[in-house]
C-alpha cells in the first residue's frame, strides 16, 4: 500500500495538479486521501473532486479563533488516515499546537529561496532587492512561519524583462517539478525526520538539495 497523503490548498491548485499528474505518470506512488481548503471556491477543491479525491472545505469565519479552526482541520486530516501532509499554496498561518503532531510529516512549497523572503509578496521583494536569482523552496513545516528546515530548492535567473507577474509565472513550472520530487523522497522514506531534523539516506540533511536542469533532485 502506498503512503496516504493529504493536501491543503487555498487557491487555483496548479501545484496539486502537478502532484496528481506525477502520480498518474507513475512517478509518485502515493494515495491522495483528502484535499482540504480554507476557501470553498478554491480551484484545488474542484480539481480534487474531478480526480475522485475526497474534499473538505472549512471556513475560518465559522470558528472563534485560529487554534479552534486549526485543531478541527487537523483532526479531520488525521481522520482521513493521512500519514503525510502537503501544503500546496495553503495561505494561512497554522497554530503551533495544531501542527505539532505533524512536524516531520508536513511539507510546504514557498516561492522564494528561503531563508530569503518568508511570508508574502516574494516575487516583488526579490525584484525590489535587485536579486540576480529567484526560486522556490520546499521545507518541513514547523511552528516558525516558512522557517522549518529547507529540503530542496529550484533556482532561476532573474531576467531584465521580469516584473512580479512574469517572475511568478516563470517560477511556477519549477515549483511543479520540485514539489512532486520532494514528496517522492518523503513517501519512499529516503527522506525522514529523525529526532529534530531531516535525514536523507540516514544522514543529516545539512544543505538544501538543488533541482537540476533535468528536473530531478540529486538524491533521485
Ligand atoms: C504557489 O506559487 C506557491 O508557491 C504559493 O502559492 C502559489 C500556489 O499556486 N505558496 P497554486 O494554487 O498551486 O497554483
Coordinates of C-alpha atoms and ligand atoms in Angstrom, one line a residue:
X1 CA 0.0 0.0 0.0
X2 CA 1.2 3.5 -0.8
X3 CA 1.7 6.2 1.8
X4 CA -1.5 8.2 2.3
X5 CA -1.2 11.9 1.6
X6 CA -3.5 14.8 2.4
X7 CA -3.1 18.2 0.6
X8 CA -4.1 21.7 1.8
X9 CA -4.5 24.4 -0.8
X10 CA -6.2 27.8 -0.8
X11 CA -6.0 28.7 -4.5
X12 CA -6.2 27.6 -8.0
X13 CA -4.3 24.3 -7.3
X14 CA -1.7 24.2 -10.0
X15 CA 0.8 22.5 -7.6
X16 CA -1.9 20.0 -6.7
X17 CA -2.4 19.4 -10.4
X18 CA 1.4 18.7 -10.7
X19 CA 1.2 16.2 -7.9
X20 CA -1.7 14.4 -9.5
X21 CA 0.0 14.4 -12.9
X22 CA 3.2 12.9 -11.4
X23 CA 1.1 10.2 -9.7
X24 CA -0.7 9.5 -12.9
X25 CA 2.6 9.1 -14.8
X26 CA 3.6 6.5 -12.2
X27 CA 6.3 8.8 -10.8
X28 CA 4.7 9.4 -7.4
X29 CA 3.5 6.3 -5.7
X30 CA 1.1 7.8 -3.1
X31 CA -2.6 7.7 -2.3
X32 CA -4.2 11.1 -2.1
X33 CA -6.9 10.7 0.6
X34 CA -8.0 14.2 1.2
X35 CA -7.7 17.7 -0.3
X36 CA -8.7 20.4 2.2
X37 CA -9.1 24.2 1.9
X38 CA -10.0 27.2 3.9
X39 CA -11.7 28.5 0.7
X40 CA -14.8 26.8 -0.5
X41 CA -14.2 28.3 -4.0
X42 CA -10.6 27.1 -4.3
X43 CA -9.8 25.7 -7.7
X44 CA -7.8 23.0 -5.9
X45 CA -11.1 21.5 -4.5
X46 CA -12.6 21.3 -7.9
X47 CA -9.5 19.6 -9.3
X48 CA -9.6 17.1 -6.4
X49 CA -13.3 16.3 -6.9
X50 CA -12.7 15.7 -10.6
X51 CA -9.9 13.4 -9.7
X52 CA -12.2 11.5 -7.3
X53 CA -10.3 12.6 -4.2
X54 CA -12.4 13.4 -1.0
X55 CA -12.5 17.1 -0.3
X56 CA -13.0 19.3 2.7
X57 CA -13.7 23.0 2.9
X58 CA -13.8 24.6 6.3
X59 CA -14.4 28.3 6.7
X60 CA -12.3 30.0 9.3
X61 CA -15.0 32.6 9.9
X62 CA -17.1 29.9 11.5
X63 CA -14.6 29.4 14.3
X64 CA -13.9 31.7 17.3
X65 CA -10.1 31.7 16.8
X66 CA -7.2 30.3 14.8
X67 CA -6.4 27.5 17.2
X68 CA -10.0 26.1 17.3
X69 CA -10.1 26.2 13.5
X70 CA -6.8 24.5 13.1
X71 CA -7.4 21.8 15.7
X72 CA -10.7 20.9 13.9
X73 CA -9.0 21.0 10.5
X74 CA -6.1 18.8 11.7
X75 CA -8.4 16.4 13.4
X76 CA -10.3 15.9 10.1
X77 CA -7.0 15.4 8.3
X78 CA -6.0 12.8 10.9
X79 CA -9.3 11.1 10.5
X80 CA -8.7 10.8 6.7
X81 CA -5.9 8.4 7.5
X82 CA -3.3 10.7 6.0
X83 CA 0.3 9.9 7.0
X84 CA 1.8 12.8 5.2
X85 CA 0.5 16.4 4.6
X86 CA 1.5 18.7 1.8
X87 CA 0.8 22.4 1.9
X88 CA 0.4 23.4 -1.8
X89 CA -0.4 27.0 -1.8
X90 CA -2.1 27.0 1.6
X91 CA -2.2 30.6 2.6
X92 CA -2.9 30.5 6.3
X93 CA -0.6 30.6 9.3
X94 CA -1.1 27.4 11.3
X95 CA -1.3 27.3 15.0
X96 CA 1.7 25.7 16.6
X97 CA -0.2 23.3 18.8
X98 CA -2.3 22.0 15.9
X99 CA 0.7 21.4 13.7
X100 CA 3.0 19.8 16.3
X101 CA 1.9 16.2 15.7
X102 CA 2.7 16.7 12.0
X103 CA 6.2 18.0 12.4
X104 CA 8.4 15.8 10.1
X105 CA 5.4 14.7 8.1
X106 CA 4.3 18.0 6.7
X107 CA 6.0 19.9 3.8
X108 CA 5.2 23.3 2.3
X109 CA 6.2 24.9 -1.0
X110 CA 7.2 28.6 -0.8
X111 CA 8.0 30.8 -3.7
X112 CA 11.4 32.1 -2.6
X113 CA 14.9 30.9 -2.0
X114 CA 14.5 30.6 1.8
X115 CA 15.6 31.9 4.2
X116 CA 15.0 34.9 1.9
X117 CA 11.5 36.4 1.9
X118 CA 9.4 34.4 4.3
X119 CA 5.8 35.4 4.1
X120 CA 4.0 37.2 1.2
X121 CA 5.0 39.1 -2.0
X122 CA 8.2 37.1 -2.5
X123 CA 8.5 37.9 -6.2
X124 CA 8.1 41.7 -5.7
X125 CA 10.6 41.6 -2.8
X126 CA 13.2 39.7 -4.9
X127 CA 12.9 42.3 -7.7
X128 CA 13.0 45.2 -5.3
X129 CA 16.1 43.9 -3.7
X130 CA 17.8 43.7 -7.1
X131 CA 18.4 40.0 -6.7
X132 CA 20.0 38.2 -9.7
X133 CA 18.3 34.9 -8.9
X134 CA 15.0 33.8 -7.5
X135 CA 13.4 30.4 -6.8
X136 CA 11.2 28.2 -4.8
X137 CA 11.8 26.1 -1.7
X138 CA 10.2 23.1 -0.2
X139 CA 10.6 22.8 3.6
X140 CA 9.4 20.9 6.5
X141 CA 6.7 22.8 8.4
X142 CA 7.5 23.9 11.9
X143 CA 5.8 26.4 14.2
X144 CA 8.0 29.2 12.7
X145 CA 6.4 30.6 9.6
X146 CA 8.3 29.5 6.4
X147 CA 11.1 28.7 8.9
X148 CA 11.4 24.9 9.0
X149 CA 14.4 23.1 7.6
X150 CA 14.6 23.5 3.8
X151 CA 14.7 20.2 1.9
X152 CA 15.2 21.3 -1.7
X153 CA 15.2 24.4 -3.9
X154 CA 14.8 25.3 -7.5
X155 CA 16.7 28.3 -8.8
X156 CA 16.4 30.5 -11.8
X157 CA 18.0 33.7 -13.1
X158 CA 16.0 36.9 -12.9
X159 CA 15.8 38.5 -16.4
X160 CA 15.7 42.1 -17.4
X161 CA 12.1 42.0 -18.5
X162 CA 10.8 40.4 -15.3
X163 CA 8.0 42.0 -13.4
X164 CA 6.2 40.5 -10.4
X165 CA 3.7 38.6 -12.6
X166 CA 6.2 37.4 -15.1
X167 CA 8.6 36.2 -12.4
X168 CA 5.8 34.3 -10.7
X169 CA 4.7 32.7 -14.0
X170 CA 8.3 31.7 -14.9
X171 CA 8.8 30.1 -11.5
X172 CA 5.7 28.0 -11.5
X173 CA 6.9 25.2 -13.8
X174 CA 9.9 24.8 -11.5
X175 CA 7.6 24.6 -8.5
X176 CA 5.6 21.9 -10.3
X177 CA 8.8 19.8 -10.6
X178 CA 10.1 20.5 -7.2
X179 CA 7.1 19.6 -5.1
X180 CA 6.5 16.1 -6.5
X181 CA 10.2 15.3 -6.4
X182 CA 10.4 16.1 -2.6
X183 CA 7.1 14.3 -1.9
X184 CA 8.6 11.3 -3.7
X185 CA 11.6 11.3 -1.4
X186 CA 9.4 11.6 1.7
X187 CA 7.0 8.9 0.6
X188 CA 9.8 6.5 -0.1
X189 CA 11.3 7.3 3.3
X190 CA 14.6 8.1 1.7
X191 CA 13.9 11.5 3.4
X192 CA 12.9 11.2 7.0
X193 CA 12.5 13.4 10.1
X194 CA 14.6 11.9 12.8
X195 CA 14.8 13.5 16.3
X196 CA 14.7 17.2 15.5
X197 CA 15.7 17.4 11.8
X198 CA 15.7 15.9 8.3
X199 CA 17.8 13.0 7.2
X200 CA 18.4 11.9 3.7
X201 CA 19.5 8.3 3.2
X202 CA 20.1 8.2 7.0
X203 CA 22.5 11.2 7.0
X204 CA 21.5 14.6 8.4
X205 CA 20.4 16.9 5.6
X206 CA 22.6 20.0 6.2
X207 CA 22.2 21.8 2.9
X208 CA 19.1 22.0 0.7
X209 CA 19.1 19.8 -2.4
X210 CA 19.1 21.7 -5.7
X211 CA 16.7 20.7 -8.5
X212 CA 18.8 20.0 -11.6
X213 CA 18.2 21.2 -15.1
X214 CA 16.7 17.8 -15.9
X215 CA 14.1 18.4 -13.2
X216 CA 15.4 15.9 -10.8
X217 CA 16.9 16.1 -7.4
X218 CA 20.5 14.7 -6.9
X219 CA 19.1 12.1 -4.4
X220 CA 16.9 10.5 -7.1
Ligands
LIG1 C1 2.5 28.9 -5.5 O1 3.3 29.9 -6.0 C2 3.0 28.5 -4.1 O2 4.4 28.5 -4.1 C3 2.5 29.7 -3.3 O3 1.2 29.9 -3.8 C4 1.1 29.5 -5.1 C5 0.0 28.5 -5.3 O4 -0.3 28.3 -6.6 N1 2.6 29.4 -1.9 P1 -1.3 27.1 -7.0 O5 -2.6 27.3 -6.2 O6 -0.6 25.8 -6.6 O7 -1.5 27.2 -8.4

